[in-house]
Amino acid sequence: MAKRTSREPIIIETREISTSWWGKAWCDHIDYYADFDNRLPRGRTYVRKGAVIDLKIEEGVINALVKGSRPTPYKVNISIKPLTKKEISAFEDKCKNNFETIEDFLQGKFPDAFKEYFTSDTLNLFPKLNEMRFNCSCPDWATLCKHVAAVLYGIGRKLDDDPMLLLRLRGIDTNSFSEKIVNREAEKLALSSKVKLPKGRTMSIKEASSLFGVDFYEDK
């Protein structure tokens, strides 16, 4: 018998769907989908009233359950095109060159330096419409129905708690990415303060968090 997985509902407890700057940036990005301006307000209403009863994010895909007018919740699937290897490499290089401190990153937060990656025309972590495919089990004929819209806004709330989900969604290995960033910062620290680093291997997130004196982010 298949093991049941626990549901991950979207719960909105404030006036804003999302409270972090990166979560708000995601919701603002969804607002720009002008072709669906008649569906988006209904999606916001749905997510606010707790209709998204399950939302899971994996590499390149979102699966969700949304309560509608029928007893059985609707199944929503959103597939998102991952970044290319070249785009991921460019993103990692920019991050390594822009981080002045590591505390926010080790605590699973996006520093302000990330903001340009949500607005850049050349390297944008937020997917464009033509990079996404929507599917909902509801009878609505629309490409983007209110249930899909509710899930899209629910992602913004989800990112409040775990911003690294955005990287995973775009095909970035968050553990590998984390180690590359913290090792780059550790190298800088070693050069400036003559701290001895582990030889012959990269530093783990736990070792880095101890070195920098902050709690580390654990991939969820």
mmCIF file of N, CA, C and O in Angstrom, residues 31-121:
data_model
loop_
_atom_site.group_PDB
_atom_site.id
_atom_site.type_symbol
_atom_site.label_atom_id
_atom_site.label_comp_id
_atom_site.label_asym_id
_atom_site.label_seq_id
_atom_site.Cartn_x
_atom_site.Cartn_y
_atom_site.Cartn_z
ATOM 1 N N ASP A 31 1.216 39.295 -11.178
ATOM 2 C CA ASP A 31 0.281 40.375 -11.512
ATOM 3 C C ASP A 31 0.502 40.918 -12.919
ATOM 4 O O ASP A 31 -0.403 41.510 -13.511
ATOM 5 N N TYR A 32 1.701 40.723 -13.459
ATOM 6 C CA TYR A 32 2.012 41.249 -14.786
ATOM 7 C C TYR A 32 1.425 40.391 -15.910
ATOM 8 O O TYR A 32 1.510 40.756 -17.075
ATOM 9 N N TYR A 33 0.853 39.251 -15.563
ATOM 10 C CA TYR A 33 0.248 38.396 -16.584
ATOM 11 C C TYR A 33 -1.089 39.005 -17.012
ATOM 12 O O TYR A 33 -2.161 38.509 -16.692
ATOM 13 N N ALA A 34 -1.001 40.104 -17.742
ATOM 14 C CA ALA A 34 -2.185 40.887 -18.100
ATOM 15 C C ALA A 34 -3.209 40.089 -18.904
ATOM 16 O O ALA A 34 -4.417 40.377 -18.861
ATOM 17 N N ASP A 35 -2.757 39.096 -19.637
ATOM 18 C CA ASP A 35 -3.682 38.295 -20.445
ATOM 19 C C ASP A 35 -4.701 37.564 -19.578
ATOM 20 O O ASP A 35 -5.728 37.103 -20.083
ATOM 21 N N PHE A 36 -4.402 37.460 -18.286
ATOM 22 C CA PHE A 36 -5.289 36.713 -17.391
ATOM 23 C C PHE A 36 -5.819 37.598 -16.274
ATOM 24 O O PHE A 36 -6.108 37.117 -15.177
ATOM 25 N N ASP A 37 -5.958 38.928 -16.552
ATOM 26 C CA ASP A 37 -6.342 39.848 -15.492
ATOM 27 C C ASP A 37 -7.748 39.589 -14.963
ATOM 28 O O ASP A 37 -8.110 40.044 -13.881
ATOM 29 N N ASN A 38 -8.573 38.825 -15.710
ATOM 30 C CA ASN A 38 -9.902 38.482 -15.192
ATOM 31 C C ASN A 38 -9.864 37.248 -14.299
ATOM 32 O O ASN A 38 -10.817 36.979 -13.564
ATOM 33 N N ARG A 39 -8.786 36.483 -14.350
ATOM 34 C CA ARG A 39 -8.656 35.272 -13.528
ATOM 35 C C ARG A 39 -7.839 35.520 -12.259
ATOM 36 O O ARG A 39 -8.068 34.888 -11.234
ATOM 37 N N LEU A 40 -6.884 36.435 -12.346
ATOM 38 C CA LEU A 40 -5.966 36.646 -11.236
ATOM 39 C C LEU A 40 -6.663 37.123 -9.954
ATOM 40 O O LEU A 40 -6.357 36.600 -8.869
ATOM 41 N N PRO A 41 -7.587 38.084 -10.018
ATOM 42 C CA PRO A 41 -8.260 38.491 -8.774
ATOM 43 C C PRO A 41 -9.005 37.342 -8.100
ATOM 44 O O PRO A 41 -9.012 37.229 -6.864
ATOM 45 N N ARG A 42 -9.603 36.482 -8.895
ATOM 46 C CA ARG A 42 -10.320 35.341 -8.324
ATOM 47 C C ARG A 42 -9.333 34.360 -7.692
ATOM 48 O O ARG A 42 -9.627 33.729 -6.668
ATOM 49 N N GLY A 43 -8.167 34.242 -8.298
ATOM 50 C CA GLY A 43 -7.137 33.389 -7.721
ATOM 51 C C GLY A 43 -6.652 33.923 -6.387
ATOM 52 O O GLY A 43 -6.442 33.153 -5.436
ATOM 53 N N ARG A 44 -6.501 35.250 -6.295
ATOM 54 C CA ARG A 44 -6.086 35.858 -5.020
ATOM 55 C C ARG A 44 -7.138 35.610 -3.941
ATOM 56 O O ARG A 44 -6.803 35.331 -2.787
ATOM 57 N N THR A 45 -8.406 35.722 -4.321
ATOM 58 C CA THR A 45 -9.483 35.461 -3.361
ATOM 59 C C THR A 45 -9.454 34.021 -2.879
ATOM 60 O O THR A 45 -9.589 33.744 -1.679
ATOM 61 N N TYR A 46 -9.246 33.099 -3.808
ATOM 62 C CA TYR A 46 -9.205 31.680 -3.460
ATOM 63 C C TYR A 46 -8.075 31.365 -2.478
ATOM 64 O O TYR A 46 -8.269 30.656 -1.482
ATOM 65 N N VAL A 47 -6.887 31.885 -2.762
ATOM 66 C CA VAL A 47 -5.756 31.549 -1.894
ATOM 67 C C VAL A 47 -5.926 32.209 -0.523
ATOM 68 O O VAL A 47 -5.545 31.631 0.510
ATOM 69 N N ARG A 48 -6.519 33.385 -0.470
ATOM 70 C CA ARG A 48 -6.726 34.073 0.806
ATOM 71 C C ARG A 48 -7.695 33.314 1.713
ATOM 72 O O ARG A 48 -7.545 33.315 2.937
ATOM 73 N N LYS A 49 -8.709 32.688 1.112
ATOM 74 C CA LYS A 49 -9.704 31.992 1.932
ATOM 75 C C LYS A 49 -9.313 30.542 2.243
ATOM 76 O O LYS A 49 -10.111 29.790 2.795
ATOM 77 N N GLY A 50 -8.090 30.158 1.898
ATOM 78 C CA GLY A 50 -7.588 28.834 2.260
ATOM 79 C C GLY A 50 -7.977 27.719 1.314
ATOM 80 O O GLY A 50 -7.986 26.540 1.711
ATOM 81 N N ALA A 51 -8.276 28.055 0.055
ATOM 82 C CA ALA A 51 -8.704 27.034 -0.899
ATOM 83 C C ALA A 51 -7.561 26.137 -1.361
ATOM 84 O O ALA A 51 -7.794 25.006 -1.802
ATOM 85 N N VAL A 52 -6.321 26.627 -1.265
ATOM 86 C CA VAL A 52 -5.167 25.803 -1.662
ATOM 87 C C VAL A 52 -4.796 24.926 -0.474
ATOM 88 O O VAL A 52 -4.102 25.352 0.451
ATOM 89 N N ILE A 53 -5.272 23.692 -0.494
ATOM 90 C CA ILE A 53 -5.111 22.811 0.670
ATOM 91 C C ILE A 53 -3.848 21.958 0.608
ATOM 92 O O ILE A 53 -3.509 21.264 1.561
ATOM 93 N N ASP A 54 -3.147 22.020 -0.506
ATOM 94 C CA ASP A 54 -1.869 21.309 -0.621
ATOM 95 C C ASP A 54 -1.073 21.946 -1.755
ATOM 96 O O ASP A 54 -1.625 22.225 -2.824
ATOM 97 N N LEU A 55 0.201 22.215 -1.517
ATOM 98 C CA LEU A 55 1.059 22.798 -2.551
ATOM 99 C C LEU A 55 2.475 22.318 -2.328
ATOM 100 O O LEU A 55 3.089 22.612 -1.297
ATOM 101 N N LYS A 56 2.984 21.573 -3.283
ATOM 102 C CA LYS A 56 4.342 21.039 -3.193
ATOM 103 C C LYS A 56 5.152 21.477 -4.409
ATOM 104 O O LYS A 56 4.678 21.422 -5.542
ATOM 105 N N ILE A 57 6.391 21.888 -4.134
ATOM 106 C CA ILE A 57 7.289 22.367 -5.177
ATOM 107 C C ILE A 57 8.477 21.429 -5.295
ATOM 108 O O ILE A 57 9.144 21.117 -4.308
ATOM 109 N N GLU A 58 8.722 20.967 -6.494
ATOM 110 C CA GLU A 58 9.893 20.148 -6.794
ATOM 111 C C GLU A 58 10.620 20.774 -7.985
ATOM 112 O O GLU A 58 10.218 21.840 -8.475
ATOM 113 N N GLU A 59 11.664 20.116 -8.449
ATOM 114 C CA GLU A 59 12.405 20.662 -9.577
ATOM 115 C C GLU A 59 11.524 20.723 -10.827
ATOM 116 O O GLU A 59 11.099 19.700 -11.351
ATOM 117 N N GLY A 60 11.220 21.926 -11.259
ATOM 118 C CA GLY A 60 10.485 22.121 -12.502
ATOM 119 C C GLY A 60 8.999 21.831 -12.451
ATOM 120 O O GLY A 60 8.335 21.864 -13.487
ATOM 121 N N VAL A 61 8.450 21.563 -11.269
ATOM 122 C CA VAL A 61 7.021 21.208 -11.216
ATOM 123 C C VAL A 61 6.387 21.606 -9.883
ATOM 124 O O VAL A 61 7.026 21.551 -8.833
ATOM 125 N N ILE A 62 5.120 22.043 -9.964
ATOM 126 C CA ILE A 62 4.309 22.324 -8.780
ATOM 127 C C ILE A 62 3.061 21.464 -8.852
ATOM 128 O O ILE A 62 2.366 21.456 -9.876
ATOM 129 N N ASN A 63 2.776 20.738 -7.801
ATOM 130 C CA ASN A 63 1.544 19.960 -7.706
ATOM 131 C C ASN A 63 0.734 20.475 -6.531
ATOM 132 O O ASN A 63 1.272 20.699 -5.441
ATOM 133 N N ALA A 64 -0.570 20.666 -6.762
ATOM 134 C CA ALA A 64 -1.398 21.258 -5.714
ATOM 135 C C ALA A 64 -2.817 20.706 -5.765
ATOM 136 O O ALA A 64 -3.252 20.144 -6.779
ATOM 137 N N LEU A 65 -3.518 20.887 -4.651
ATOM 138 C CA LEU A 65 -4.941 20.580 -4.551
ATOM 139 C C LEU A 65 -5.668 21.855 -4.151
ATOM 140 O O LEU A 65 -5.242 22.552 -3.209
ATOM 141 N N VAL A 66 -6.757 22.163 -4.865
ATOM 142 C CA VAL A 66 -7.498 23.389 -4.607
ATOM 143 C C VAL A 66 -8.979 23.060 -4.431
ATOM 144 O O VAL A 66 -9.586 22.394 -5.275
ATOM 145 N N LYS A 67 -9.565 23.541 -3.329
ATOM 146 C CA LYS A 67 -10.989 23.342 -3.100
ATOM 147 C C LYS A 67 -11.802 24.251 -4.010
ATOM 148 O O LYS A 67 -11.527 25.440 -4.118
ATOM 149 N N GLY A 68 -12.818 23.661 -4.666
ATOM 150 C CA GLY A 68 -13.693 24.438 -5.529
ATOM 151 C C GLY A 68 -15.142 24.235 -5.149
ATOM 152 O O GLY A 68 -15.463 24.014 -3.981
ATOM 153 N N SER A 69 -15.990 24.262 -6.143
ATOM 154 C CA SER A 69 -17.434 24.122 -5.888
ATOM 155 C C SER A 69 -17.863 22.667 -5.742
ATOM 156 O O SER A 69 -18.989 22.392 -5.316
ATOM 157 N N ARG A 70 -16.989 21.742 -6.078
ATOM 158 C CA ARG A 70 -17.307 20.321 -5.983
ATOM 159 C C ARG A 70 -16.686 19.701 -4.733
ATOM 160 O O ARG A 70 -15.704 20.239 -4.192
ATOM 161 N N PRO A 71 -17.217 18.586 -4.249
ATOM 162 C CA PRO A 71 -16.695 17.956 -3.026
ATOM 163 C C PRO A 71 -15.223 17.546 -3.141
ATOM 164 O O PRO A 71 -14.467 17.674 -2.175
ATOM 165 N N THR A 72 -14.843 17.055 -4.314
ATOM 166 C CA THR A 72 -13.461 16.612 -4.509
ATOM 167 C C THR A 72 -12.589 17.782 -4.956
ATOM 168 O O THR A 72 -12.952 18.490 -5.899
ATOM 169 N N PRO A 73 -11.465 18.016 -4.279
ATOM 170 C CA PRO A 73 -10.602 19.136 -4.680
ATOM 171 C C PRO A 73 -10.022 18.923 -6.080
ATOM 172 O O PRO A 73 -9.817 17.794 -6.522
ATOM 173 N N TYR A 74 -9.752 20.024 -6.759
ATOM 174 C CA TYR A 74 -9.186 19.961 -8.096
ATOM 175 C C TYR A 74 -7.670 19.777 -8.017
ATOM 176 O O TYR A 74 -7.003 20.331 -7.139
ATOM 177 N N LYS A 75 -7.150 18.998 -8.943
ATOM 178 C CA LYS A 75 -5.710 18.770 -9.022
ATOM 179 C C LYS A 75 -5.094 19.765 -10.002
ATOM 180 O O LYS A 75 -5.530 19.869 -11.151
ATOM 181 N N VAL A 76 -4.109 20.480 -9.529
ATOM 182 C CA VAL A 76 -3.417 21.470 -10.352
ATOM 183 C C VAL A 76 -1.967 21.042 -10.539
ATOM 184 O O VAL A 76 -1.297 20.656 -9.575
ATOM 185 N N ASN A 77 -1.511 21.107 -11.768
ATOM 186 C CA ASN A 77 -0.113 20.805 -12.083
ATOM 187 C C ASN A 77 0.444 21.948 -12.924
ATOM 188 O O ASN A 77 -0.165 22.342 -13.918
ATOM 189 N N ILE A 78 1.570 22.463 -12.488
ATOM 190 C CA ILE A 78 2.248 23.527 -13.239
ATOM 191 C C ILE A 78 3.679 23.081 -13.496
ATOM 192 O O ILE A 78 4.419 22.779 -12.552
ATOM 193 N N SER A 79 4.049 22.982 -14.749
ATOM 194 C CA SER A 79 5.428 22.624 -15.090
ATOM 195 C C SER A 79 6.159 23.878 -15.540
ATOM 196 O O SER A 79 5.597 24.718 -16.250
ATOM 197 N N ILE A 80 7.382 24.015 -15.101
ATOM 198 C CA ILE A 80 8.180 25.210 -15.388
ATOM 199 C C ILE A 80 9.519 24.800 -15.987
ATOM 200 O O ILE A 80 10.205 23.907 -15.469
ATOM 201 N N LYS A 81 9.858 25.431 -17.062
ATOM 202 C CA LYS A 81 11.107 25.126 -17.762
ATOM 203 C C LYS A 81 12.301 25.477 -16.883
ATOM 204 O O LYS A 81 12.403 26.588 -16.370
ATOM 205 N N PRO A 82 13.215 24.541 -16.674
ATOM 206 C CA PRO A 82 14.389 24.840 -15.846
ATOM 207 C C PRO A 82 15.367 25.748 -16.581
ATOM 208 O O PRO A 82 15.339 25.847 -17.813
ATOM 209 N N LEU A 83 16.211 26.425 -15.815
ATOM 210 C CA LEU A 83 17.259 27.222 -16.425
ATOM 211 C C LEU A 83 18.252 26.306 -17.137
ATOM 212 O O LEU A 83 18.431 25.147 -16.749
ATOM 213 N N THR A 84 18.905 26.815 -18.147
ATOM 214 C CA THR A 84 19.928 26.046 -18.834
ATOM 215 C C THR A 84 21.188 25.978 -17.963
ATOM 216 O O THR A 84 21.343 26.760 -17.013
ATOM 217 N N LYS A 85 22.078 25.063 -18.284
ATOM 218 C CA LYS A 85 23.337 24.955 -17.534
ATOM 219 C C LYS A 85 24.122 26.255 -17.616
ATOM 220 O O LYS A 85 24.758 26.682 -16.638
ATOM 221 N N LYS A 86 24.067 26.896 -18.770
ATOM 222 C CA LYS A 86 24.778 28.164 -18.949
ATOM 223 C C LYS A 86 24.189 29.246 -18.059
ATOM 224 O O LYS A 86 24.921 30.032 -17.441
ATOM 225 N N GLU A 87 22.851 29.290 -17.963
ATOM 226 C CA GLU A 87 22.177 30.285 -17.118
ATOM 227 C C GLU A 87 22.461 30.029 -15.637
ATOM 228 O O GLU A 87 22.685 30.968 -14.868
ATOM 229 N N ILE A 88 22.468 28.755 -15.246
ATOM 230 C CA ILE A 88 22.755 28.411 -13.847
ATOM 231 C C ILE A 88 24.181 28.803 -13.487
ATOM 232 O O ILE A 88 24.442 29.369 -12.417
ATOM 233 N N SER A 89 25.110 28.523 -14.394
ATOM 234 C CA SER A 89 26.507 28.871 -14.162
ATOM 235 C C SER A 89 26.677 30.380 -14.030
ATOM 236 O O SER A 89 27.410 30.866 -13.148
ATOM 237 N N ALA A 90 25.983 31.139 -14.882
ATOM 238 C CA ALA A 90 26.063 32.598 -14.833
ATOM 239 C C ALA A 90 25.480 33.126 -13.522
ATOM 240 O O ALA A 90 26.022 34.049 -12.908
ATOM 241 N N PHE A 91 24.386 32.511 -13.086
ATOM 242 C CA PHE A 91 23.752 32.910 -11.826
ATOM 243 C C PHE A 91 24.678 32.641 -10.648
ATOM 244 O O PHE A 91 24.858 33.485 -9.768
ATOM 245 N N GLU A 92 25.289 31.471 -10.607
ATOM 246 C CA GLU A 92 26.196 31.120 -9.519
ATOM 247 C C GLU A 92 27.393 32.057 -9.476
ATOM 248 O O GLU A 92 27.821 32.492 -8.404
ATOM 249 N N ASP A 93 27.930 32.389 -10.649
ATOM 250 C CA ASP A 93 29.084 33.290 -10.702
ATOM 251 C C ASP A 93 28.730 34.670 -10.169
ATOM 252 O O ASP A 93 29.500 35.285 -9.429
ATOM 253 N N LYS A 94 27.550 35.166 -10.539
ATOM 254 C CA LYS A 94 27.142 36.489 -10.075
ATOM 255 C C LYS A 94 26.934 36.495 -8.566
ATOM 256 O O LYS A 94 27.294 37.453 -7.877
ATOM 257 N N CYS A 95 26.355 35.418 -8.057
ATOM 258 C CA CYS A 95 26.126 35.338 -6.610
ATOM 259 C C CYS A 95 27.446 35.305 -5.853
ATOM 260 O O CYS A 95 27.612 35.981 -4.834
ATOM 261 N N LYS A 96 28.378 34.535 -6.342
ATOM 262 C CA LYS A 96 29.672 34.423 -5.672
ATOM 263 C C LYS A 96 30.410 35.752 -5.660
ATOM 264 O O LYS A 96 31.146 36.062 -4.726
ATOM 265 N N ASN A 97 30.204 36.548 -6.696
ATOM 266 C CA ASN A 97 30.907 37.822 -6.796
ATOM 267 C C ASN A 97 30.211 38.952 -6.055
ATOM 268 O O ASN A 97 30.811 39.993 -5.804
ATOM 269 N N ASN A 98 28.930 38.772 -5.723
ATOM 270 C CA ASN A 98 28.153 39.853 -5.124
ATOM 271 C C ASN A 98 27.945 39.741 -3.620
ATOM 272 O O ASN A 98 27.543 40.700 -2.983
ATOM 273 N N PHE A 99 28.173 38.576 -3.044
ATOM 274 C CA PHE A 99 27.906 38.435 -1.609
ATOM 275 C C PHE A 99 29.009 39.091 -0.780
ATOM 276 O O PHE A 99 30.170 38.736 -0.881
ATOM 277 N N GLU A 100 28.588 40.074 0.049
ATOM 278 C CA GLU A 100 29.538 40.709 0.951
ATOM 279 C C GLU A 100 29.442 40.075 2.342
ATOM 280 O O GLU A 100 30.398 40.071 3.100
ATOM 281 N N THR A 101 28.280 39.562 2.674
ATOM 282 C CA THR A 101 28.098 38.843 3.938
ATOM 283 C C THR A 101 27.365 37.550 3.645
ATOM 284 O O THR A 101 26.692 37.407 2.633
ATOM 285 N N ILE A 102 27.471 36.598 4.567
ATOM 286 C CA ILE A 102 26.909 35.266 4.344
ATOM 287 C C ILE A 102 25.765 34.950 5.287
ATOM 288 O O ILE A 102 25.043 33.971 5.102
ATOM 289 N N GLU A 103 25.524 35.808 6.312
ATOM 290 C CA GLU A 103 24.550 35.487 7.346
ATOM 291 C C GLU A 103 23.156 35.195 6.795
ATOM 292 O O GLU A 103 22.537 34.180 7.137
ATOM 293 N N ASP A 104 22.638 36.093 5.955
ATOM 294 C CA ASP A 104 21.289 35.900 5.421
ATOM 295 C C ASP A 104 21.196 34.598 4.636
ATOM 296 O O ASP A 104 20.224 33.859 4.750
ATOM 297 N N PHE A 105 22.196 34.349 3.833
ATOM 298 C CA PHE A 105 22.167 33.155 2.997
ATOM 299 C C PHE A 105 22.172 31.886 3.834
ATOM 300 O O PHE A 105 21.414 30.948 3.574
ATOM 301 N N LEU A 106 23.018 31.841 4.873
ATOM 302 C CA LEU A 106 23.094 30.651 5.727
ATOM 303 C C LEU A 106 21.792 30.427 6.498
ATOM 304 O O LEU A 106 21.482 29.309 6.878
ATOM 305 N N GLN A 107 21.025 31.493 6.687
ATOM 306 C CA GLN A 107 19.764 31.377 7.414
ATOM 307 C C GLN A 107 18.582 31.149 6.475
ATOM 308 O O GLN A 107 17.435 31.155 6.898
ATOM 309 N N GLY A 108 18.877 30.892 5.207
ATOM 310 C CA GLY A 108 17.814 30.598 4.257
ATOM 311 C C GLY A 108 17.033 31.807 3.821
ATOM 312 O O GLY A 108 15.827 31.728 3.590
ATOM 313 N N LYS A 109 17.696 32.959 3.718
ATOM 314 C CA LYS A 109 17.043 34.186 3.269
ATOM 315 C C LYS A 109 17.759 34.713 2.021
ATOM 316 O O LYS A 109 18.934 34.427 1.804
ATOM 317 N N PHE A 110 17.022 35.497 1.232
ATOM 318 C CA PHE A 110 17.622 36.119 0.062
ATOM 319 C C PHE A 110 18.103 37.520 0.438
ATOM 320 O O PHE A 110 17.296 38.381 0.783
ATOM 321 N N PRO A 111 19.408 37.776 0.369
ATOM 322 C CA PRO A 111 19.907 39.132 0.609
ATOM 323 C C PRO A 111 19.408 40.083 -0.475
ATOM 324 O O PRO A 111 18.967 39.663 -1.541
ATOM 325 N N ASP A 112 19.520 41.384 -0.217
ATOM 326 C CA ASP A 112 19.079 42.375 -1.197
ATOM 327 C C ASP A 112 19.813 42.235 -2.526
ATOM 328 O O ASP A 112 19.298 42.633 -3.569
ATOM 329 N N ALA A 113 21.003 41.662 -2.480
ATOM 330 C CA ALA A 113 21.780 41.503 -3.714
ATOM 331 C C ALA A 113 21.068 40.613 -4.729
ATOM 332 O O ALA A 113 21.386 40.646 -5.915
ATOM 333 N N PHE A 114 20.087 39.829 -4.263
ATOM 334 C CA PHE A 114 19.355 38.946 -5.167
ATOM 335 C C PHE A 114 18.321 39.691 -6.003
ATOM 336 O O PHE A 114 17.815 39.156 -6.984
ATOM 337 N N LYS A 115 17.977 40.914 -5.606
ATOM 338 C CA LYS A 115 16.864 41.614 -6.249
ATOM 339 C C LYS A 115 17.040 41.759 -7.755
ATOM 340 O O LYS A 115 16.073 41.688 -8.512
ATOM 341 N N GLU A 116 18.261 41.982 -8.186
ATOM 342 C CA GLU A 116 18.483 42.157 -9.622
ATOM 343 C C GLU A 116 18.165 40.888 -10.415
ATOM 344 O O GLU A 116 17.829 40.973 -11.597
ATOM 345 N N TYR A 117 18.193 39.738 -9.759
ATOM 346 C CA TYR A 117 17.912 38.490 -10.475
ATOM 347 C C TYR A 117 16.414 38.251 -10.650
ATOM 348 O O TYR A 117 16.005 37.291 -11.288
ATOM 349 N N PHE A 118 15.604 39.139 -10.069
ATOM 350 C CA PHE A 118 14.158 39.042 -10.248
ATOM 351 C C PHE A 118 13.643 40.082 -11.237
ATOM 352 O O PHE A 118 12.460 40.115 -11.547
ATOM 353 N N THR A 119 14.541 40.943 -11.693
ATOM 354 C CA THR A 119 14.130 42.006 -12.611
ATOM 355 C C THR A 119 14.957 42.043 -13.892
ATOM 356 O O THR A 119 14.578 42.713 -14.843
ATOM 357 N N SER A 120 16.060 41.345 -13.910
ATOM 358 C CA SER A 120 16.952 41.386 -15.064
ATOM 359 C C SER A 120 16.314 40.759 -16.306
ATOM 360 O O SER A 120 15.622 39.747 -16.221
ATOM 361 N N ASP A 121 16.552 41.372 -17.448
ATOM 362 C CA ASP A 121 16.048 40.823 -18.709
ATOM 363 C C ASP A 121 16.910 39.656 -19.189
ATOM 364 O O ASP A 121 16.443 38.781 -19.911
#
